[in-house]
Every structure is written in structure tokens, then in C-alpha cells.
């Protein structure tokens, strides 16, 4: 009797296991519906609108490649594309250079978990204020009569204010680096915290110096965090327009600024062209970064 009951229970569990995939599939439904409605459909609409015929005061659904040809034949728009790529590369490198040592200190050298949490919270304190306030706060810092020029003049390093600090490409890079650096620090610090300290101690016992330990243990194990941070920073910097408008005095034209300007002029077809190009650029960047490290295996 006992064996019969056990066999029946096993058969019931097997039937439940077979039904499970059908039930778990429905757990994906809300996410799939959300992604289709608010990501796939808008992107397809954007591609479709980019081929519409745009006139000065109207747009019609007659398909044409005129907007695409205008974009790729204009030095202004190609320059904006190159400026976007250049500033993205510089800001990505700057956030990595500034953020990696901070993440190394917080994630590896601070053993107290409470202190680690406090330091990471300190990193995100600026995010308690509005994005625009954080951007505009750089104006009194970088201006001719700003804090940086006053300090440099006060210590005697310069005789007159450095004008290139504000309303230039440099000011945009400084602002973006400060704003987005925390998105590089967080993932790297998380991966640093997962490194087994006994591995580092074993390397030290075998006579390895800090740089050898860093090159052979710390850097490879922290690469998933670097890739995740790079994806965060890349996506946000490539889509930027507010920091450029506020700190460059409209001297630095990014693809995001092109889209905002064209939408403001009701030139939807041309704005869609710039949007499609920006989306493709982001897709290429994310795909390239994901090829550096297999995140599904490492995380």
C-alpha cells in the first residue's frame, strides 16, 4: 500500500512538473506586452515615419528616402553624429578612470559592509536633487568668475580666468562625467565585493605583488562590472541633450539636440531619421560591450 501511495505521489509530482512550463510562461506575459507596446512598436513606428514625405508645414505618409539622404549629405548632421561618438568615448573613458579606483577602494579595501553601504549612498546623494539642478550647478563652478577659476587664481596657478571651462565641449564632458560616474562605480564595486578575499591572500602568500594580483585576479573578475557600468553610461550619454544645451551654450550639437530641435520644428520625419540612427548606434555599442564578457555566465 505504501509503495502504491508513493507511486501515486510521484506520478502527481511528475504531472505538476509537466504543467509548470505552461504556467511559468504566463509570468512573462506582462513584461512581453510592455516591451512590445512601449519598445518594439515605437521603434517600428519611428522607422516607418522616417520614410514619410516631409514638407515645410506638413508631413504625409508617402514613402521616400529624402530625409535619410538629407541627413547623410549634410556636414552639420554628420558633424553632430561624430561629436556624439567622440564625447561618448571621452566620457566613457573619464568615468572609468575616475570610477574604477573609487570602486576598487569601496568594494575591496573597505571590509566593513555597513561602511561600504554608507560610502555608496554618499555617491548617490547628488541624485537626490533634480537632474537639471545638477547640470546647472556647474555654471557657477566653471564660469570666468566661478569657483574653479577663483581657486586657481588664488593659489597662483593662473593669472587670468580660463574661459574654455564653460560654454565649450570641455564643460559638457566635465558635467557628464560627474553626473554619470556613479553608474560606473556601482556595478564595479558590486563585482569587487564578490571577489573571494582568500584568493588574494593566497596570491600574496605566494609572493605576488599588488600589480600582479590586480592584473591577474582583480581586473578579470571585475570586468563584468566594468561592462555593465559601460552599458549604463553609454546608453545615457549617447541619448544626452540637456547637459549639452545647458553647459555648451548650444555650441556643442549632439544627435539628441538634433532630435529635440526637429521635433520642436514639427519635422517628424527628420527627427525619426536621427532617432533611428541613434538607436542603431546604441544597439551596436551594447552588442559590442556584451561580446567583451559573457554576463550570463559571470553574474
mmCIF file of C-alpha atoms in Angstrom:
data_model
loop_
_atom_site.group_PDB
_atom_site.id
_atom_site.type_symbol
_atom_site.label_atom_id
_atom_site.label_comp_id
_atom_site.label_asym_id
_atom_site.label_seq_id
_atom_site.Cartn_x
_atom_site.Cartn_y
_atom_site.Cartn_z
ATOM 1 C CA UNK A 1 0.000 0.000 0.000
ATOM 2 C CA UNK A 2 2.852 2.320 0.958
ATOM 3 C CA UNK A 3 4.527 1.767 -2.410
ATOM 4 C CA UNK A 4 1.242 2.419 -4.211
ATOM 5 C CA UNK A 5 0.799 5.728 -2.374
ATOM 6 C CA UNK A 6 4.418 6.718 -3.110
ATOM 7 C CA UNK A 7 3.970 5.836 -6.773
ATOM 8 C CA UNK A 8 0.782 7.902 -6.996
ATOM 9 C CA UNK A 9 2.505 10.849 -5.302
ATOM 10 C CA UNK A 10 5.437 10.604 -7.713
ATOM 11 C CA UNK A 11 3.078 10.482 -10.678
ATOM 12 C CA UNK A 12 1.238 13.577 -9.362
ATOM 13 C CA UNK A 13 4.526 15.462 -8.940
ATOM 14 C CA UNK A 14 5.532 14.478 -12.474
ATOM 15 C CA UNK A 15 2.232 15.786 -13.879
ATOM 16 C CA UNK A 16 2.701 19.055 -11.947
ATOM 17 C CA UNK A 17 6.226 19.400 -13.308
ATOM 18 C CA UNK A 18 4.948 18.892 -16.847
ATOM 19 C CA UNK A 19 2.276 21.574 -16.362
ATOM 20 C CA UNK A 20 4.760 24.038 -14.811
ATOM 21 C CA UNK A 21 6.276 25.378 -18.079
ATOM 22 C CA UNK A 22 2.818 26.381 -19.329
ATOM 23 C CA UNK A 23 2.125 28.267 -16.098
ATOM 24 C CA UNK A 24 5.552 29.914 -15.873
ATOM 25 C CA UNK A 25 5.198 31.063 -19.462
ATOM 26 C CA UNK A 26 2.368 33.371 -18.424
ATOM 27 C CA UNK A 27 4.710 35.061 -15.917
ATOM 28 C CA UNK A 28 6.484 36.530 -18.932
ATOM 29 C CA UNK A 29 3.289 37.916 -20.424
ATOM 30 C CA UNK A 30 3.222 41.326 -18.623
ATOM 31 C CA UNK A 31 6.850 42.002 -19.488
ATOM 32 C CA UNK A 32 6.454 40.884 -23.094
ATOM 33 C CA UNK A 33 3.312 43.013 -23.564
ATOM 34 C CA UNK A 34 5.050 46.020 -22.002
ATOM 35 C CA UNK A 35 8.128 45.632 -24.220
ATOM 36 C CA UNK A 36 6.046 45.196 -27.369
ATOM 37 C CA UNK A 37 3.796 48.204 -26.667
ATOM 38 C CA UNK A 38 6.446 50.613 -25.426
ATOM 39 C CA UNK A 39 9.641 49.486 -27.192
ATOM 40 C CA UNK A 40 9.054 47.384 -30.301
ATOM 41 C CA UNK A 41 6.006 49.244 -31.655
ATOM 42 C CA UNK A 42 7.508 52.754 -31.092
ATOM 43 C CA UNK A 43 10.763 51.712 -32.791
ATOM 44 C CA UNK A 44 8.871 50.274 -35.777
ATOM 45 C CA UNK A 45 6.768 53.456 -35.970
ATOM 46 C CA UNK A 46 9.921 55.571 -35.813
ATOM 47 C CA UNK A 47 11.467 53.632 -38.716
ATOM 48 C CA UNK A 48 8.215 53.950 -40.701
ATOM 49 C CA UNK A 49 7.863 57.711 -40.080
ATOM 50 C CA UNK A 50 11.492 58.268 -41.088
ATOM 51 C CA UNK A 51 10.471 57.395 -44.665
ATOM 52 C CA UNK A 52 7.471 59.749 -44.757
ATOM 53 C CA UNK A 53 7.500 62.812 -47.002
ATOM 54 C CA UNK A 54 8.249 65.949 -45.004
ATOM 55 C CA UNK A 55 7.442 69.412 -46.330
ATOM 56 C CA UNK A 56 7.870 72.736 -44.573
ATOM 57 C CA UNK A 57 4.439 72.767 -42.967
ATOM 58 C CA UNK A 58 3.161 69.194 -43.330
ATOM 59 C CA UNK A 59 4.104 65.521 -43.341
ATOM 60 C CA UNK A 60 2.420 62.839 -45.455
ATOM 61 C CA UNK A 61 2.718 59.015 -45.309
ATOM 62 C CA UNK A 62 4.175 58.853 -48.827
ATOM 63 C CA UNK A 63 7.342 56.802 -48.556
ATOM 64 C CA UNK A 64 10.607 58.445 -49.603
ATOM 65 C CA UNK A 65 14.289 58.361 -48.651
ATOM 66 C CA UNK A 66 14.672 62.139 -48.883
ATOM 67 C CA UNK A 67 15.107 62.658 -45.116
ATOM 68 C CA UNK A 68 17.809 59.957 -44.980
ATOM 69 C CA UNK A 69 19.636 61.488 -47.950
ATOM 70 C CA UNK A 70 19.430 64.923 -46.332
ATOM 71 C CA UNK A 71 20.992 63.606 -43.129
ATOM 72 C CA UNK A 72 23.909 61.817 -44.769
ATOM 73 C CA UNK A 73 24.610 64.661 -47.228
ATOM 74 C CA UNK A 74 24.716 67.374 -44.565
ATOM 75 C CA UNK A 75 28.023 68.263 -42.901
ATOM 76 C CA UNK A 76 26.095 69.684 -39.929
ATOM 77 C CA UNK A 77 24.299 66.429 -39.106
ATOM 78 C CA UNK A 78 27.334 64.220 -39.787
ATOM 79 C CA UNK A 79 29.339 66.531 -37.535
ATOM 80 C CA UNK A 80 26.696 66.086 -34.804
ATOM 81 C CA UNK A 81 26.976 62.299 -35.208
ATOM 82 C CA UNK A 82 30.769 62.403 -34.913
ATOM 83 C CA UNK A 83 30.576 64.801 -31.920
ATOM 84 C CA UNK A 84 28.169 62.406 -30.194
ATOM 85 C CA UNK A 85 30.546 59.474 -30.711
ATOM 86 C CA UNK A 86 33.602 61.488 -29.655
ATOM 87 C CA UNK A 87 32.034 62.823 -26.446
ATOM 88 C CA UNK A 88 30.660 59.356 -25.622
ATOM 89 C CA UNK A 89 34.150 57.809 -25.904
ATOM 90 C CA UNK A 90 35.757 60.562 -23.807
ATOM 91 C CA UNK A 91 33.069 60.454 -21.098
ATOM 92 C CA UNK A 92 33.175 56.631 -21.024
ATOM 93 C CA UNK A 93 36.957 56.711 -20.518
ATOM 94 C CA UNK A 94 36.704 59.520 -17.926
ATOM 95 C CA UNK A 95 34.030 57.741 -15.864
ATOM 96 C CA UNK A 96 36.138 54.553 -15.945
ATOM 97 C CA UNK A 97 39.317 56.379 -14.898
ATOM 98 C CA UNK A 98 37.547 58.243 -12.090
ATOM 99 C CA UNK A 99 35.150 55.483 -11.077
ATOM 100 C CA UNK A 100 37.351 52.360 -11.099
ATOM 101 C CA UNK A 101 39.725 53.431 -8.283
ATOM 102 C CA UNK A 102 36.754 54.562 -6.180
ATOM 103 C CA UNK A 103 35.006 51.223 -6.759
ATOM 104 C CA UNK A 104 38.263 49.366 -6.003
ATOM 105 C CA UNK A 105 38.537 51.160 -2.667
ATOM 106 C CA UNK A 106 34.888 50.725 -1.684
ATOM 107 C CA UNK A 107 34.458 47.157 -2.923
ATOM 108 C CA UNK A 108 37.797 45.612 -1.992
ATOM 109 C CA UNK A 109 39.612 47.600 0.673
ATOM 110 C CA UNK A 110 36.636 48.537 2.871
ATOM 111 C CA UNK A 111 35.860 45.291 4.720
ATOM 112 C CA UNK A 112 33.020 46.708 6.846
ATOM 113 C CA UNK A 113 29.760 46.130 4.930
ATOM 114 C CA UNK A 114 27.984 48.987 6.749
ATOM 115 C CA UNK A 115 30.752 51.404 5.811
ATOM 116 C CA UNK A 116 30.588 50.115 2.217
ATOM 117 C CA UNK A 117 26.876 50.892 2.106
ATOM 118 C CA UNK A 118 27.432 54.350 3.610
ATOM 119 C CA UNK A 119 30.093 55.181 1.005
ATOM 120 C CA UNK A 120 27.881 54.012 -1.880
ATOM 121 C CA UNK A 121 24.980 56.071 -0.502
ATOM 122 C CA UNK A 122 27.297 59.102 -0.393
ATOM 123 C CA UNK A 123 27.969 58.529 -4.106
ATOM 124 C CA UNK A 124 24.265 58.805 -4.948
ATOM 125 C CA UNK A 125 23.479 61.805 -2.703
ATOM 126 C CA UNK A 126 23.672 64.203 -5.701
ATOM 127 C CA UNK A 127 20.833 62.196 -7.263
ATOM 128 C CA UNK A 128 18.525 63.376 -4.504
ATOM 129 C CA UNK A 129 18.251 66.635 -6.449
ATOM 130 C CA UNK A 130 16.830 67.296 -9.915
ATOM 131 C CA UNK A 131 18.902 66.396 -12.970
ATOM 132 C CA UNK A 132 18.693 69.965 -14.308
ATOM 133 C CA UNK A 133 19.797 71.424 -10.967
ATOM 134 C CA UNK A 134 22.870 69.172 -11.005
ATOM 135 C CA UNK A 135 23.684 70.272 -14.548
ATOM 136 C CA UNK A 136 23.109 73.991 -13.958
ATOM 137 C CA UNK A 137 25.113 73.831 -10.714
ATOM 138 C CA UNK A 138 28.236 73.508 -12.863
ATOM 139 C CA UNK A 139 27.748 77.012 -14.312
ATOM 140 C CA UNK A 140 28.851 78.917 -11.175
ATOM 141 C CA UNK A 141 31.669 76.382 -10.778
ATOM 142 C CA UNK A 142 33.097 76.662 -14.310
ATOM 143 C CA UNK A 143 32.393 80.297 -15.213
ATOM 144 C CA UNK A 144 35.003 83.052 -15.576
ATOM 145 C CA UNK A 145 34.103 84.226 -12.072
ATOM 146 C CA UNK A 146 33.427 80.644 -10.946
ATOM 147 C CA UNK A 147 34.845 78.736 -8.005
ATOM 148 C CA UNK A 148 37.480 76.832 -10.016
ATOM 149 C CA UNK A 149 38.945 79.950 -11.631
ATOM 150 C CA UNK A 150 38.930 81.810 -8.303
ATOM 151 C CA UNK A 151 40.748 78.946 -6.561
ATOM 152 C CA UNK A 152 43.343 78.587 -9.333
ATOM 153 C CA UNK A 153 43.951 82.348 -9.304
ATOM 154 C CA UNK A 154 44.051 82.355 -5.508
ATOM 155 C CA UNK A 155 46.830 79.724 -5.346
ATOM 156 C CA UNK A 156 48.726 81.478 -8.160
ATOM 157 C CA UNK A 157 48.462 78.748 -10.810
ATOM 158 C CA UNK A 158 46.865 81.098 -13.379
ATOM 159 C CA UNK A 159 46.950 84.864 -13.911
ATOM 160 C CA UNK A 160 43.601 85.225 -15.669
ATOM 161 C CA UNK A 161 40.409 83.132 -15.803
ATOM 162 C CA UNK A 162 40.316 80.042 -18.057
ATOM 163 C CA UNK A 163 37.437 80.821 -20.421
ATOM 164 C CA UNK A 164 37.292 77.357 -22.011
ATOM 165 C CA UNK A 165 35.955 75.847 -18.785
ATOM 166 C CA UNK A 166 32.381 76.962 -19.585
ATOM 167 C CA UNK A 167 30.306 77.010 -22.781
ATOM 168 C CA UNK A 168 32.612 74.548 -24.516
ATOM 169 C CA UNK A 169 32.926 70.831 -25.222
ATOM 170 C CA UNK A 170 35.129 70.565 -22.122
ATOM 171 C CA UNK A 171 32.307 71.783 -19.870
ATOM 172 C CA UNK A 172 29.942 69.185 -21.399
ATOM 173 C CA UNK A 173 32.470 66.404 -20.743
ATOM 174 C CA UNK A 174 33.042 67.570 -17.151
ATOM 175 C CA UNK A 175 29.311 67.742 -16.461
ATOM 176 C CA UNK A 176 28.519 64.339 -17.989
ATOM 177 C CA UNK A 177 31.453 62.673 -16.224
ATOM 178 C CA UNK A 178 30.266 63.924 -12.830
ATOM 179 C CA UNK A 179 26.628 63.041 -13.486
ATOM 180 C CA UNK A 180 27.171 59.532 -14.844
ATOM 181 C CA UNK A 181 30.265 58.409 -12.915
ATOM 182 C CA UNK A 182 28.140 56.787 -10.202
ATOM 183 C CA UNK A 183 26.660 54.406 -12.797
ATOM 184 C CA UNK A 184 30.196 53.114 -13.388
ATOM 185 C CA UNK A 185 31.139 52.941 -9.687
ATOM 186 C CA UNK A 186 28.099 50.918 -8.550
ATOM 187 C CA UNK A 187 28.425 47.806 -10.789
ATOM 188 C CA UNK A 188 32.222 47.654 -10.406
ATOM 189 C CA UNK A 189 32.020 47.976 -6.597
ATOM 190 C CA UNK A 190 29.401 45.194 -6.588
ATOM 191 C CA UNK A 191 31.709 42.858 -8.538
ATOM 192 C CA UNK A 192 34.689 43.825 -6.334
ATOM 193 C CA UNK A 193 32.661 42.838 -3.271
ATOM 194 C CA UNK A 194 32.124 39.352 -4.744
ATOM 195 C CA UNK A 195 35.857 38.642 -5.087
ATOM 196 C CA UNK A 196 36.913 35.958 -2.577
ATOM 197 C CA UNK A 197 39.495 37.535 -0.276
ATOM 198 C CA UNK A 198 41.140 34.139 0.280
ATOM 199 C CA UNK A 199 42.200 34.104 -3.405
ATOM 200 C CA UNK A 200 44.015 37.418 -2.975
ATOM 201 C CA UNK A 201 45.547 36.282 0.327
ATOM 202 C CA UNK A 202 46.771 33.056 -1.344
ATOM 203 C CA UNK A 203 48.397 35.109 -4.120
ATOM 204 C CA UNK A 204 50.055 37.324 -1.511
ATOM 205 C CA UNK A 205 51.328 34.252 0.372
ATOM 206 C CA UNK A 206 52.881 33.012 -2.887
ATOM 207 C CA UNK A 207 54.768 36.285 -3.233
ATOM 208 C CA UNK A 208 52.681 38.117 -5.849
ATOM 209 C CA UNK A 209 52.816 41.901 -5.690
ATOM 210 C CA UNK A 210 49.820 44.235 -5.838
ATOM 211 C CA UNK A 211 50.063 44.975 -9.586
ATOM 212 C CA UNK A 212 50.354 41.279 -10.478
ATOM 213 C CA UNK A 213 47.355 40.471 -8.263
ATOM 214 C CA UNK A 214 45.462 43.346 -9.857
ATOM 215 C CA UNK A 215 46.324 42.256 -13.414
ATOM 216 C CA UNK A 216 45.665 38.529 -12.977
ATOM 217 C CA UNK A 217 42.866 38.412 -10.363
ATOM 218 C CA UNK A 218 41.126 41.725 -9.618
ATOM 219 C CA UNK A 219 40.829 43.135 -13.145
ATOM 220 C CA UNK A 220 39.488 39.938 -14.825
ATOM 221 C CA UNK A 221 36.982 39.309 -12.017
ATOM 222 C CA UNK A 222 35.777 42.928 -12.094
ATOM 223 C CA UNK A 223 35.259 43.029 -15.878
ATOM 224 C CA UNK A 224 31.530 42.106 -15.703
ATOM 225 C CA UNK A 225 31.007 45.196 -13.526
ATOM 226 C CA UNK A 226 33.008 47.316 -15.973
ATOM 227 C CA UNK A 227 30.862 46.087 -18.877
ATOM 228 C CA UNK A 228 27.581 46.700 -17.023
ATOM 229 C CA UNK A 229 28.757 50.180 -15.976
ATOM 230 C CA UNK A 230 29.905 50.933 -19.527
ATOM 231 C CA UNK A 231 26.475 49.935 -20.879
ATOM 232 C CA UNK A 232 24.705 52.209 -18.381
ATOM 233 C CA UNK A 233 26.993 55.171 -19.147
ATOM 234 C CA UNK A 234 26.942 54.601 -22.924
ATOM 235 C CA UNK A 235 23.162 54.438 -23.268
ATOM 236 C CA UNK A 236 22.659 57.596 -21.193
ATOM 237 C CA UNK A 237 25.471 59.629 -22.769
ATOM 238 C CA UNK A 238 24.504 58.743 -26.352
ATOM 239 C CA UNK A 239 20.943 59.927 -25.715
ATOM 240 C CA UNK A 240 22.009 63.133 -23.948
ATOM 241 C CA UNK A 241 20.829 66.589 -24.942
ATOM 242 C CA UNK A 242 20.161 68.575 -21.733
ATOM 243 C CA UNK A 243 23.764 68.767 -20.480
ATOM 244 C CA UNK A 244 24.990 69.911 -23.869
ATOM 245 C CA UNK A 245 22.283 72.593 -24.134
ATOM 246 C CA UNK A 246 22.927 73.898 -20.604
ATOM 247 C CA UNK A 247 26.744 73.852 -20.436
ATOM 248 C CA UNK A 248 27.866 74.444 -24.010
ATOM 249 C CA UNK A 249 25.708 77.451 -24.809
ATOM 250 C CA UNK A 250 24.397 75.472 -27.811
ATOM 251 C CA UNK A 251 27.936 75.335 -29.254
ATOM 252 C CA UNK A 252 28.045 71.524 -28.980
ATOM 253 C CA UNK A 253 25.425 69.816 -31.128
ATOM 254 C CA UNK A 254 24.664 66.176 -30.306
ATOM 255 C CA UNK A 255 22.233 63.802 -32.019
ATOM 256 C CA UNK A 256 19.901 64.268 -29.047
ATOM 257 C CA UNK A 257 19.879 68.031 -29.663
ATOM 258 C CA UNK A 258 19.116 67.410 -33.359
ATOM 259 C CA UNK A 259 16.074 65.316 -32.384
ATOM 260 C CA UNK A 260 14.813 67.938 -29.913
ATOM 261 C CA UNK A 261 15.230 70.737 -32.467
ATOM 262 C CA UNK A 262 13.491 68.819 -35.268
ATOM 263 C CA UNK A 263 10.593 67.781 -33.031
ATOM 264 C CA UNK A 264 10.225 71.422 -31.928
ATOM 265 C CA UNK A 265 10.034 72.403 -35.620
ATOM 266 C CA UNK A 266 7.424 69.645 -36.230
ATOM 267 C CA UNK A 267 9.791 67.934 -38.679
ATOM 268 C CA UNK A 268 8.864 64.446 -37.528
ATOM 269 C CA UNK A 269 10.411 62.559 -40.459
ATOM 270 C CA UNK A 270 13.854 64.048 -39.968
ATOM 271 C CA UNK A 271 13.635 63.631 -36.176
ATOM 272 C CA UNK A 272 12.757 59.956 -36.813
ATOM 273 C CA UNK A 273 15.835 59.558 -39.026
ATOM 274 C CA UNK A 274 18.083 60.888 -36.247
ATOM 275 C CA UNK A 275 16.257 58.674 -33.742
ATOM 276 C CA UNK A 276 16.760 55.539 -35.841
ATOM 277 C CA UNK A 277 20.467 56.310 -36.300
ATOM 278 C CA UNK A 278 20.843 56.900 -32.544
ATOM 279 C CA UNK A 279 19.036 53.632 -31.762
ATOM 280 C CA UNK A 280 21.244 51.689 -34.178
ATOM 281 C CA UNK A 281 24.346 53.294 -32.653
ATOM 282 C CA UNK A 282 23.226 52.311 -29.141
ATOM 283 C CA UNK A 283 22.488 48.760 -30.317
ATOM 284 C CA UNK A 284 25.951 48.397 -31.851
ATOM 285 C CA UNK A 285 27.637 49.748 -28.704
ATOM 286 C CA UNK A 286 25.679 47.466 -26.338
ATOM 287 C CA UNK A 287 26.241 44.413 -28.579
ATOM 288 C CA UNK A 288 29.981 45.149 -28.756
ATOM 289 C CA UNK A 289 30.233 45.562 -24.963
ATOM 290 C CA UNK A 290 28.328 42.315 -24.359
ATOM 291 C CA UNK A 291 30.870 40.465 -26.506
ATOM 292 C CA UNK A 292 33.659 41.521 -24.112
ATOM 293 C CA UNK A 293 32.236 39.451 -21.240
ATOM 294 C CA UNK A 294 29.552 36.752 -21.124
ATOM 295 C CA UNK A 295 27.339 38.346 -18.443
ATOM 296 C CA UNK A 296 25.012 35.308 -18.246
ATOM 297 C CA UNK A 297 27.988 33.226 -17.198
ATOM 298 C CA UNK A 298 29.692 35.723 -14.918
ATOM 299 C CA UNK A 299 26.732 37.193 -12.966
#
